[in-house]
mmCIF file of C-alpha atoms and ligand atoms in Angstrom:
data_model
loop_
_atom_site.group_PDB
_atom_site.id
_atom_site.type_symbol
_atom_site.label_atom_id
_atom_site.label_comp_id
_atom_site.label_asym_id
_atom_site.label_seq_id
_atom_site.Cartn_x
_atom_site.Cartn_y
_atom_site.Cartn_z
ATOM 1 C CA UNK A 1 0.000 0.000 0.000
ATOM 2 C CA UNK A 2 2.813 2.329 0.902
ATOM 3 C CA UNK A 3 4.382 1.691 -2.449
ATOM 4 C CA UNK A 4 1.125 2.486 -4.236
ATOM 5 C CA UNK A 5 0.665 5.674 -2.250
ATOM 6 C CA UNK A 6 4.244 6.599 -3.000
ATOM 7 C CA UNK A 7 3.727 6.043 -6.666
ATOM 8 C CA UNK A 8 0.518 8.043 -6.506
ATOM 9 C CA UNK A 9 2.317 10.896 -4.876
ATOM 10 C CA UNK A 10 5.067 10.745 -7.476
ATOM 11 C CA UNK A 11 2.460 11.095 -10.210
ATOM 12 C CA UNK A 12 0.883 14.012 -8.408
ATOM 13 C CA UNK A 13 4.177 15.850 -8.110
ATOM 14 C CA UNK A 14 5.552 15.140 -11.539
ATOM 15 C CA UNK A 15 7.443 18.432 -11.908
ATOM 16 C CA UNK A 16 6.358 19.058 -15.503
ATOM 17 C CA UNK A 17 2.683 18.291 -14.852
ATOM 18 C CA UNK A 18 2.847 20.331 -11.684
ATOM 19 C CA UNK A 19 4.300 23.420 -13.349
ATOM 20 C CA UNK A 20 1.534 23.321 -15.915
ATOM 21 C CA UNK A 21 -1.159 22.832 -13.256
ATOM 22 C CA UNK A 22 0.186 25.744 -11.237
ATOM 23 C CA UNK A 23 0.179 28.147 -14.152
ATOM 24 C CA UNK A 24 -3.309 27.087 -15.233
ATOM 25 C CA UNK A 25 -4.405 27.622 -11.636
ATOM 26 C CA UNK A 26 -2.658 30.991 -11.460
ATOM 27 C CA UNK A 27 -4.390 31.975 -14.670
ATOM 28 C CA UNK A 28 -7.919 30.909 -13.722
ATOM 29 C CA UNK A 29 -7.735 32.254 -10.164
ATOM 30 C CA UNK A 30 -6.504 35.704 -11.083
ATOM 31 C CA UNK A 31 -8.381 36.217 -14.309
ATOM 32 C CA UNK A 32 -11.730 37.398 -12.886
ATOM 33 C CA UNK A 33 -10.092 40.344 -11.094
ATOM 34 C CA UNK A 34 -7.468 41.008 -13.775
ATOM 35 C CA UNK A 35 -9.963 42.894 -15.945
ATOM 36 C CA UNK A 36 -10.811 45.313 -13.113
ATOM 37 C CA UNK A 37 -7.122 45.711 -12.330
ATOM 38 C CA UNK A 38 -6.415 46.729 -15.916
ATOM 39 C CA UNK A 39 -3.950 43.916 -16.556
ATOM 40 C CA UNK A 40 -5.115 43.193 -20.123
ATOM 41 C CA UNK A 41 -3.945 45.180 -23.124
ATOM 42 C CA UNK A 42 -4.270 44.960 -26.885
ATOM 43 C CA UNK A 43 -1.588 44.893 -29.557
ATOM 44 C CA UNK A 44 -2.466 45.474 -33.216
ATOM 45 C CA UNK A 45 -0.981 43.620 -36.180
ATOM 46 C CA UNK A 46 -1.052 45.020 -39.743
ATOM 47 C CA UNK A 47 -2.908 43.340 -42.620
ATOM 48 C CA UNK A 48 -1.318 44.671 -45.779
ATOM 49 C CA UNK A 49 -2.817 44.990 -49.258
ATOM 50 C CA UNK A 50 -0.439 42.966 -51.452
ATOM 51 C CA UNK A 51 -1.256 44.968 -54.582
ATOM 52 C CA UNK A 52 0.057 48.302 -53.273
ATOM 53 C CA UNK A 53 1.563 47.624 -49.846
ATOM 54 C CA UNK A 54 -0.956 49.835 -48.079
ATOM 55 C CA UNK A 55 -2.256 49.164 -44.578
ATOM 56 C CA UNK A 56 -5.648 47.539 -45.193
ATOM 57 C CA UNK A 57 -6.567 46.501 -41.667
ATOM 58 C CA UNK A 58 -5.223 45.791 -38.204
ATOM 59 C CA UNK A 59 -6.070 42.795 -36.059
ATOM 60 C CA UNK A 60 -6.613 43.331 -32.333
ATOM 61 C CA UNK A 61 -4.737 40.683 -30.303
ATOM 62 C CA UNK A 62 -5.257 40.590 -26.561
ATOM 63 C CA UNK A 63 -2.416 40.169 -24.033
ATOM 64 C CA UNK A 64 -2.301 39.899 -20.248
ATOM 65 C CA UNK A 65 0.380 41.553 -18.150
ATOM 66 C CA UNK A 66 0.332 39.077 -15.271
ATOM 67 C CA UNK A 67 2.139 40.437 -12.170
ATOM 68 C CA UNK A 68 3.870 37.105 -11.432
ATOM 69 C CA UNK A 69 4.044 35.375 -14.816
ATOM 70 C CA UNK A 70 4.877 38.340 -17.052
ATOM 71 C CA UNK A 71 3.124 39.064 -20.346
ATOM 72 C CA UNK A 72 0.921 36.131 -21.408
ATOM 73 C CA UNK A 73 -0.264 35.578 -24.974
ATOM 74 C CA UNK A 74 -3.856 34.593 -25.730
ATOM 75 C CA UNK A 75 -2.913 30.937 -26.292
ATOM 76 C CA UNK A 76 -2.183 30.832 -22.558
ATOM 77 C CA UNK A 77 -5.506 32.158 -21.290
ATOM 78 C CA UNK A 78 -8.221 32.420 -23.977
ATOM 79 C CA UNK A 79 -8.966 28.676 -23.690
ATOM 80 C CA UNK A 80 -9.418 28.959 -19.929
ATOM 81 C CA UNK A 81 -11.482 32.113 -20.416
ATOM 82 C CA UNK A 82 -13.784 30.211 -22.791
ATOM 83 C CA UNK A 83 -14.166 27.354 -20.287
ATOM 84 C CA UNK A 84 -14.886 29.609 -17.304
ATOM 85 C CA UNK A 85 -17.124 32.019 -19.206
ATOM 86 C CA UNK A 86 -14.789 34.939 -18.545
ATOM 87 C CA UNK A 87 -14.452 35.280 -22.307
ATOM 88 C CA UNK A 88 -17.773 37.150 -22.187
ATOM 89 C CA UNK A 89 -16.617 40.200 -20.162
ATOM 90 C CA UNK A 90 -13.105 39.915 -21.651
ATOM 91 C CA UNK A 91 -14.429 39.756 -25.207
ATOM 92 C CA UNK A 92 -16.700 42.740 -24.550
ATOM 93 C CA UNK A 93 -13.740 44.680 -23.130
ATOM 94 C CA UNK A 94 -11.635 43.890 -26.211
ATOM 95 C CA UNK A 95 -14.440 45.109 -28.480
ATOM 96 C CA UNK A 96 -14.876 48.331 -26.474
ATOM 97 C CA UNK A 97 -11.166 49.076 -26.365
ATOM 98 C CA UNK A 98 -10.453 48.203 -29.977
ATOM 99 C CA UNK A 99 -13.501 50.044 -31.377
ATOM 100 C CA UNK A 100 -12.542 53.115 -29.312
ATOM 101 C CA UNK A 101 -8.996 52.920 -30.691
ATOM 102 C CA UNK A 102 -10.143 52.465 -34.295
ATOM 103 C CA UNK A 103 -12.591 55.377 -33.987
ATOM 104 C CA UNK A 104 -9.701 57.533 -32.768
ATOM 105 C CA UNK A 105 -7.660 56.611 -35.865
ATOM 106 C CA UNK A 106 -10.624 57.539 -38.076
ATOM 107 C CA UNK A 107 -10.878 60.924 -36.347
ATOM 108 C CA UNK A 108 -7.144 61.532 -36.842
ATOM 109 C CA UNK A 109 -6.554 59.993 -40.265
ATOM 110 C CA UNK A 110 -9.964 59.866 -41.986
ATOM 111 C CA UNK A 111 -10.285 57.345 -44.806
ATOM 112 C CA UNK A 112 -6.694 56.237 -44.331
ATOM 113 C CA UNK A 113 -7.541 54.615 -41.022
ATOM 114 C CA UNK A 114 -7.407 50.833 -41.404
ATOM 115 C CA UNK A 115 -10.286 48.432 -40.958
ATOM 116 C CA UNK A 116 -10.356 46.901 -37.483
ATOM 117 C CA UNK A 117 -10.429 43.105 -37.146
ATOM 118 C CA UNK A 118 -11.454 41.548 -33.831
ATOM 119 C CA UNK A 119 -11.530 37.836 -32.968
ATOM 120 C CA UNK A 120 -14.879 36.513 -31.805
ATOM 121 C CA UNK A 121 -14.918 33.486 -29.491
ATOM 122 C CA UNK A 122 -17.384 30.696 -30.241
ATOM 123 C CA UNK A 123 -19.132 31.387 -26.963
ATOM 124 C CA UNK A 124 -19.558 35.079 -27.804
ATOM 125 C CA UNK A 125 -21.177 34.187 -31.132
ATOM 126 C CA UNK A 126 -23.624 31.861 -29.354
ATOM 127 C CA UNK A 127 -24.712 34.637 -26.993
ATOM 128 C CA UNK A 128 -28.097 36.047 -27.957
ATOM 129 C CA UNK A 129 -27.123 39.467 -26.525
ATOM 130 C CA UNK A 130 -24.142 39.924 -28.837
ATOM 131 C CA UNK A 131 -25.873 41.992 -31.525
ATOM 132 C CA UNK A 132 -27.363 44.467 -29.028
ATOM 133 C CA UNK A 133 -24.029 44.642 -27.165
ATOM 134 C CA UNK A 134 -22.073 45.396 -30.291
ATOM 135 C CA UNK A 135 -24.625 47.949 -31.474
ATOM 136 C CA UNK A 136 -24.196 49.771 -28.166
ATOM 137 C CA UNK A 137 -20.387 49.524 -28.322
ATOM 138 C CA UNK A 138 -20.288 50.892 -31.881
ATOM 139 C CA UNK A 139 -22.543 53.828 -30.985
ATOM 140 C CA UNK A 140 -20.536 54.624 -27.841
ATOM 141 C CA UNK A 141 -17.229 54.564 -29.727
ATOM 142 C CA UNK A 142 -18.500 56.383 -32.814
ATOM 143 C CA UNK A 143 -16.909 53.792 -35.099
ATOM 144 C CA UNK A 144 -18.761 53.184 -38.385
ATOM 145 C CA UNK A 145 -19.833 49.504 -38.468
ATOM 146 C CA UNK A 146 -18.261 49.192 -41.938
ATOM 147 C CA UNK A 147 -14.846 49.712 -40.345
ATOM 148 C CA UNK A 148 -15.236 46.590 -38.190
ATOM 149 C CA UNK A 149 -14.677 42.981 -39.231
ATOM 150 C CA UNK A 150 -15.196 40.105 -36.822
ATOM 151 C CA UNK A 151 -13.093 36.971 -37.236
ATOM 152 C CA UNK A 152 -14.874 33.711 -36.529
ATOM 153 C CA UNK A 153 -13.502 30.177 -36.771
ATOM 154 C CA UNK A 154 -14.826 27.194 -38.669
ATOM 155 C CA UNK A 155 -16.077 25.763 -35.367
ATOM 156 C CA UNK A 156 -18.313 28.782 -34.686
ATOM 157 C CA UNK A 157 -21.065 27.442 -36.931
ATOM 158 C CA UNK A 158 -21.520 23.680 -36.847
ATOM 159 C CA UNK A 159 -24.715 23.356 -38.890
ATOM 160 C CA UNK A 160 -27.592 25.139 -40.600
ATOM 161 C CA UNK A 161 -29.670 25.126 -37.387
ATOM 162 C CA UNK A 162 -26.902 26.655 -35.323
ATOM 163 C CA UNK A 163 -27.924 29.432 -32.904
ATOM 164 C CA UNK A 164 -24.748 31.296 -33.817
ATOM 165 C CA UNK A 165 -26.019 31.819 -37.378
ATOM 166 C CA UNK A 166 -28.751 34.115 -36.076
ATOM 167 C CA UNK A 167 -26.331 36.420 -34.294
ATOM 168 C CA UNK A 168 -23.928 36.380 -37.236
ATOM 169 C CA UNK A 169 -26.722 37.516 -39.572
ATOM 170 C CA UNK A 170 -27.660 40.140 -36.973
ATOM 171 C CA UNK A 171 -24.083 41.440 -36.936
ATOM 172 C CA UNK A 172 -24.055 41.748 -40.718
ATOM 173 C CA UNK A 173 -27.379 43.638 -40.531
ATOM 174 C CA UNK A 174 -25.579 46.139 -38.269
ATOM 175 C CA UNK A 175 -23.113 46.730 -41.118
ATOM 176 C CA UNK A 176 -20.233 44.768 -39.620
ATOM 177 C CA UNK A 177 -18.413 42.260 -41.864
ATOM 178 C CA UNK A 178 -17.258 38.726 -41.045
ATOM 179 C CA UNK A 179 -14.196 36.703 -41.966
ATOM 180 C CA UNK A 180 -13.431 33.025 -41.376
ATOM 181 C CA UNK A 181 -10.161 32.814 -39.431
ATOM 182 C CA UNK A 182 -7.582 30.002 -39.680
ATOM 183 C CA UNK A 183 -9.381 28.745 -42.763
ATOM 184 C CA UNK A 184 -8.436 25.207 -43.756
ATOM 185 C CA UNK A 185 -7.540 23.937 -40.293
ATOM 186 C CA UNK A 186 -11.037 22.911 -39.148
ATOM 187 C CA UNK A 187 -13.029 19.829 -39.964
ATOM 188 C CA UNK A 188 -16.213 21.534 -41.070
ATOM 189 C CA UNK A 189 -17.537 20.815 -44.539
ATOM 190 C CA UNK A 190 -17.507 23.660 -47.014
ATOM 191 C CA UNK A 191 -21.298 23.743 -47.371
ATOM 192 C CA UNK A 192 -21.513 26.004 -44.335
ATOM 193 C CA UNK A 193 -20.093 28.817 -46.473
ATOM 194 C CA UNK A 194 -23.473 28.906 -48.237
ATOM 195 C CA UNK A 195 -25.296 29.829 -45.040
ATOM 196 C CA UNK A 196 -22.687 32.134 -43.574
ATOM 197 C CA UNK A 197 -22.749 35.820 -44.509
ATOM 198 C CA UNK A 198 -18.947 36.122 -44.627
ATOM 199 C CA UNK A 199 -16.917 38.510 -46.768
ATOM 200 C CA UNK A 200 -13.410 37.272 -46.046
ATOM 201 C CA UNK A 201 -11.296 34.156 -45.637
ATOM 202 C CA UNK A 202 -8.027 34.098 -43.738
ATOM 203 C CA UNK A 203 -5.793 31.200 -44.783
ATOM 204 C CA UNK A 204 -4.228 29.651 -41.701
ATOM 205 C CA UNK A 205 -0.579 30.465 -41.104
ATOM 206 C CA UNK A 206 0.135 26.736 -40.841
ATOM 207 C CA UNK A 207 -0.326 26.450 -44.635
ATOM 208 C CA UNK A 208 1.675 29.554 -45.408
ATOM 209 C CA UNK A 209 4.321 28.934 -42.752
ATOM 210 C CA UNK A 210 5.128 25.466 -44.112
ATOM 211 C CA UNK A 211 5.818 26.754 -47.583
ATOM 212 C CA UNK A 212 9.462 27.639 -47.105
ATOM 213 C CA UNK A 213 10.201 24.567 -44.969
ATOM 214 C CA UNK A 214 12.305 22.351 -47.285
ATOM 215 C CA UNK A 215 11.262 19.278 -45.267
ATOM 216 C CA UNK A 216 7.640 19.739 -46.312
ATOM 217 C CA UNK A 217 6.097 19.120 -49.688
ATOM 218 C CA UNK A 218 6.095 22.787 -50.544
ATOM 219 C CA UNK A 219 4.840 22.235 -54.058
ATOM 220 C CA UNK A 220 1.611 20.695 -52.818
ATOM 221 C CA UNK A 221 1.483 23.327 -50.076
ATOM 222 C CA UNK A 222 1.448 26.102 -52.668
ATOM 223 C CA UNK A 223 -1.224 24.358 -54.694
ATOM 224 C CA UNK A 224 -3.453 24.210 -51.628
ATOM 225 C CA UNK A 225 -2.933 27.895 -50.889
ATOM 226 C CA UNK A 226 -3.507 28.760 -54.534
ATOM 227 C CA UNK A 227 -6.690 26.656 -54.548
ATOM 228 C CA UNK A 228 -7.956 28.401 -51.422
ATOM 229 C CA UNK A 229 -7.301 31.799 -53.032
ATOM 230 C CA UNK A 230 -9.331 30.686 -56.081
ATOM 231 C CA UNK A 231 -12.117 29.329 -53.890
ATOM 232 C CA UNK A 232 -12.317 32.619 -51.992
ATOM 233 C CA UNK A 233 -12.439 34.652 -55.204
ATOM 234 C CA UNK A 234 -15.041 32.357 -56.780
ATOM 235 C CA UNK A 235 -17.190 33.059 -53.711
ATOM 236 C CA UNK A 236 -16.513 36.800 -54.019
ATOM 237 C CA UNK A 237 -14.519 36.941 -50.789
ATOM 238 C CA UNK A 238 -11.404 38.889 -49.872
ATOM 239 C CA UNK A 239 -8.611 36.480 -49.011
ATOM 240 C CA UNK A 240 -5.827 37.078 -46.491
ATOM 241 C CA UNK A 241 -2.751 34.896 -46.009
ATOM 242 C CA UNK A 242 -1.665 34.640 -42.393
ATOM 243 C CA UNK A 243 1.825 33.921 -41.090
ATOM 244 C CA UNK A 244 3.730 35.514 -43.979
ATOM 245 C CA UNK A 245 7.271 35.626 -42.640
ATOM 246 C CA UNK A 246 9.437 36.477 -45.651
ATOM 247 C CA UNK A 247 9.530 38.485 -48.855
ATOM 248 C CA UNK A 248 9.640 35.434 -51.163
ATOM 249 C CA UNK A 249 6.356 34.075 -49.779
ATOM 250 C CA UNK A 250 4.781 37.540 -49.915
ATOM 251 C CA UNK A 251 5.752 37.870 -53.585
ATOM 252 C CA UNK A 252 4.412 34.438 -54.518
ATOM 253 C CA UNK A 253 1.155 35.186 -52.715
ATOM 254 C CA UNK A 254 0.868 38.494 -54.577
ATOM 255 C CA UNK A 255 1.450 36.758 -57.913
ATOM 256 C CA UNK A 256 -1.245 34.161 -57.217
ATOM 257 C CA UNK A 257 -3.698 36.998 -56.575
ATOM 258 C CA UNK A 258 -3.990 36.789 -52.809
ATOM 259 C CA UNK A 259 -5.519 40.104 -51.681
ATOM 260 C CA UNK A 260 -4.071 40.753 -48.231
ATOM 261 C CA UNK A 261 -1.275 39.353 -46.107
ATOM 262 C CA UNK A 262 -0.440 39.337 -42.421
ATOM 263 C CA UNK A 263 2.722 38.167 -40.732
ATOM 264 C CA UNK A 264 6.082 39.095 -39.345
ATOM 265 C CA UNK A 265 7.335 40.144 -42.779
ATOM 266 C CA UNK A 266 4.799 43.000 -42.696
ATOM 267 C CA UNK A 267 4.923 43.652 -38.980
ATOM 268 C CA UNK A 268 4.475 42.005 -35.607
ATOM 269 C CA UNK A 269 1.616 42.874 -33.289
ATOM 270 C CA UNK A 270 2.505 46.303 -31.829
ATOM 271 C CA UNK A 271 1.210 48.983 -29.484
ATOM 272 C CA UNK A 272 -1.427 51.308 -30.983
ATOM 273 C CA UNK A 273 1.007 54.232 -31.128
ATOM 274 C CA UNK A 274 3.161 52.256 -33.536
ATOM 275 C CA UNK A 275 0.154 51.754 -35.843
ATOM 276 C CA UNK A 276 -0.628 55.480 -35.733
ATOM 277 C CA UNK A 277 2.969 56.196 -36.725
ATOM 278 C CA UNK A 278 2.582 53.838 -39.683
ATOM 279 C CA UNK A 279 -0.638 55.465 -40.872
ATOM 280 C CA UNK A 280 0.946 58.905 -40.516
ATOM 281 C CA UNK A 281 4.025 57.812 -42.470
ATOM 282 C CA UNK A 282 1.850 56.449 -45.276
ATOM 283 C CA UNK A 283 0.039 59.785 -45.403
ATOM 284 C CA UNK A 284 3.342 61.603 -45.544
ATOM 285 C CA UNK A 285 4.766 59.511 -48.397
ATOM 286 C CA UNK A 286 1.547 60.012 -50.341
ATOM 287 C CA UNK A 287 1.816 63.784 -49.868
ATOM 288 C CA UNK A 288 5.408 63.609 -51.093
ATOM 289 C CA UNK A 289 4.310 61.515 -54.103
ATOM 290 C CA UNK A 290 1.741 64.140 -54.999
ATOM 291 C CA UNK A 291 4.286 66.934 -54.623
ATOM 292 C CA UNK A 292 6.737 65.252 -56.956
HETATM 293 P P1 C2E B 1 -5.330 34.432 -34.824
HETATM 294 O O1 C2E B 1 -6.585 35.184 -34.752
HETATM 295 O O2 C2E B 1 -5.150 33.479 -35.948
HETATM 296 O O3 C2E B 1 -4.175 35.538 -34.809
HETATM 297 C C1 C2E B 1 -2.945 35.411 -35.482
HETATM 298 C C2 C2E B 1 -1.866 34.863 -34.559
HETATM 299 O O4 C2E B 1 -0.716 34.566 -35.341
HETATM 300 C C3 C2E B 1 -1.400 35.859 -33.501
HETATM 301 O O5 C2E B 1 -0.983 35.123 -32.353
HETATM 302 C C4 C2E B 1 -0.173 36.488 -34.165
HETATM 303 O O6 C2E B 1 0.732 37.070 -33.263
HETATM 304 C C5 C2E B 1 0.404 35.279 -34.848
HETATM 305 N N1 C2E B 1 1.234 35.647 -36.001
HETATM 306 C C6 C2E B 1 1.089 36.705 -36.825
HETATM 307 N N2 C2E B 1 2.005 36.713 -37.802
HETATM 308 C C7 C2E B 1 2.759 35.617 -37.616
HETATM 309 C C8 C2E B 1 3.897 35.082 -38.324
HETATM 310 O O7 C2E B 1 4.369 35.601 -39.328
HETATM 311 N N3 C2E B 1 4.421 33.924 -37.840
HETATM 312 C C9 C2E B 1 3.906 33.314 -36.730
HETATM 313 N N4 C2E B 1 4.489 32.189 -36.327
HETATM 314 N N5 C2E B 1 2.837 33.795 -36.033
HETATM 315 C C10 C2E B 1 2.286 34.938 -36.478
HETATM 316 P P2 C2E B 1 -1.459 35.515 -30.884
HETATM 317 O O8 C2E B 1 -1.475 36.991 -30.674
HETATM 318 O O9 C2E B 1 -0.656 34.682 -29.935
HETATM 319 O O10 C2E B 1 -2.966 35.038 -30.855
HETATM 320 C C11 C2E B 1 -3.286 33.673 -30.928
HETATM 321 C C12 C2E B 1 -4.764 33.454 -31.075
HETATM 322 O O11 C2E B 1 -5.479 33.876 -29.918
HETATM 323 C C13 C2E B 1 -5.394 34.244 -32.223
HETATM 324 O O12 C2E B 1 -5.105 33.595 -33.444
HETATM 325 C C14 C2E B 1 -6.843 34.210 -31.819
HETATM 326 O O13 C2E B 1 -7.443 32.994 -32.221
HETATM 327 C C15 C2E B 1 -6.766 34.249 -30.309
HETATM 328 N N6 C2E B 1 -7.058 35.625 -29.834
HETATM 329 C C16 C2E B 1 -6.261 36.696 -29.785
HETATM 330 N N7 C2E B 1 -6.908 37.775 -29.307
HETATM 331 C C17 C2E B 1 -8.171 37.363 -29.053
HETATM 332 C C18 C2E B 1 -9.366 38.022 -28.541
HETATM 333 O O14 C2E B 1 -9.395 39.227 -28.245
HETATM 334 N N8 C2E B 1 -10.489 37.246 -28.412
HETATM 335 C C19 C2E B 1 -10.483 35.918 -28.759
HETATM 336 N N9 C2E B 1 -11.646 35.229 -28.603
HETATM 337 N N10 C2E B 1 -9.408 35.288 -29.243
HETATM 338 C C20 C2E B 1 -8.264 35.995 -29.395
HETATM 339 MG MG1 MG B 2 -7.693 36.191 -35.945
HETATM 340 MG MG1 MG B 3 -5.793 33.377 -37.758
HETATM 341 MG MG1 MG B 4 -4.570 31.217 -35.019
#
C-alpha cells in the first residue's frame, strides 16, 4: 500500500505536470479580477494589401500583463477564459477598447484609417445578446460599423440550425463584416459557407508557414494555398494569407492573386502608437508623391 501511495504521490508531483497545473491555476484564479485591475492590453498587427503595400486593416490581439508570470499571450488564457465564461466580459472589453482605438484613428486619419479586425470566441457568437451589445459599443465609440470585421472560426457554426447563425446575420445587418479565421484547419464541410454571410477568408498560417520549410512538400502546399485563393475569389470573398514571414512568400502570394497578407514580414503585433505612426508615415509619403 505504501508503495502504491508513493507512486501516486510521485504522479501528483511530476514536476512538468505540476508546473503546468500551477500556471493554469494561477491563470484561472486571477483572471476574474485582472480585468478590473487593468492587466489586459491589446496589440495590433497590420494586414497589408499585397497589390500596393498599403495598410488595409489591423487585427486586435489581446495580451495579459500578469504580475507574477509576465506578459501572457492569448494561447495561454483564452482557452481557460472560454471554459470559465470569462471570455464574455473579456471579449466585450476587447471590443470596447479596440472600437474606441479604431474610432480615434478615423478621427485623426480619416479614410486612411485601417479596418479593425477583432476575434470573436465561439461562446460570444452563441450569446443572444451579442448583436445588441455590439450595437451599443459601436454607438458609444462612434466607429462606423463598416470599419469593423469580426473573425470567426470554422467551429463557430456547426450546422444550418446553429444558434450562432442568427447572431452572425444580426451582426451583418448592423453593417459589420465577417471573416473566417484560420481557414483550412477545421473539420467543417464547405457547405456552411453557403449559409454564412462572410466577406473574407483568412488562410491559416500553418499552410503559409510550411511553404518555405524544405522538409515539407512545398509544391503541394502552394497548390493548396492557390486553390484556397481561387475558392475565396469564386465566392466573391477577400482572401488574407496569415503567417507571412518572408519576402519570397509575400511575392508568390501576390502573384497568385492573394488580396491581403499578415505576418512578421509585414509587422508584428505592436502597441497602438506604432500603428498610428505607420498610418501617418503612409500619409506623408503620399503627400510627397503628390508633390513630386
Ligand atoms: P489568430 O486570430 O489566428 O491571430 C494570429 C496569430 O498569429 C497571432 O498570435 C499572431 O501574433 C500570430 N502571427 C502573426 N504573424 C505571424 C507570423 O508571421 N508567424 C507566426 N508564427 N505567427 C504569427 P497571438 O497573438 O498569440 O494570438 C493567438 C490566437 O489567440 C489568435 O489567433 C486568436 O485565435 C486568439 N485571440 C487573440 N486575441 C483574441 C481576442 O481578443 N479574443 C479571442 N476570442 N481570441 C483571441
Ligand atoms: Mg484572428
Ligand atoms: Mg488566424
Ligand atoms: Mg490562429
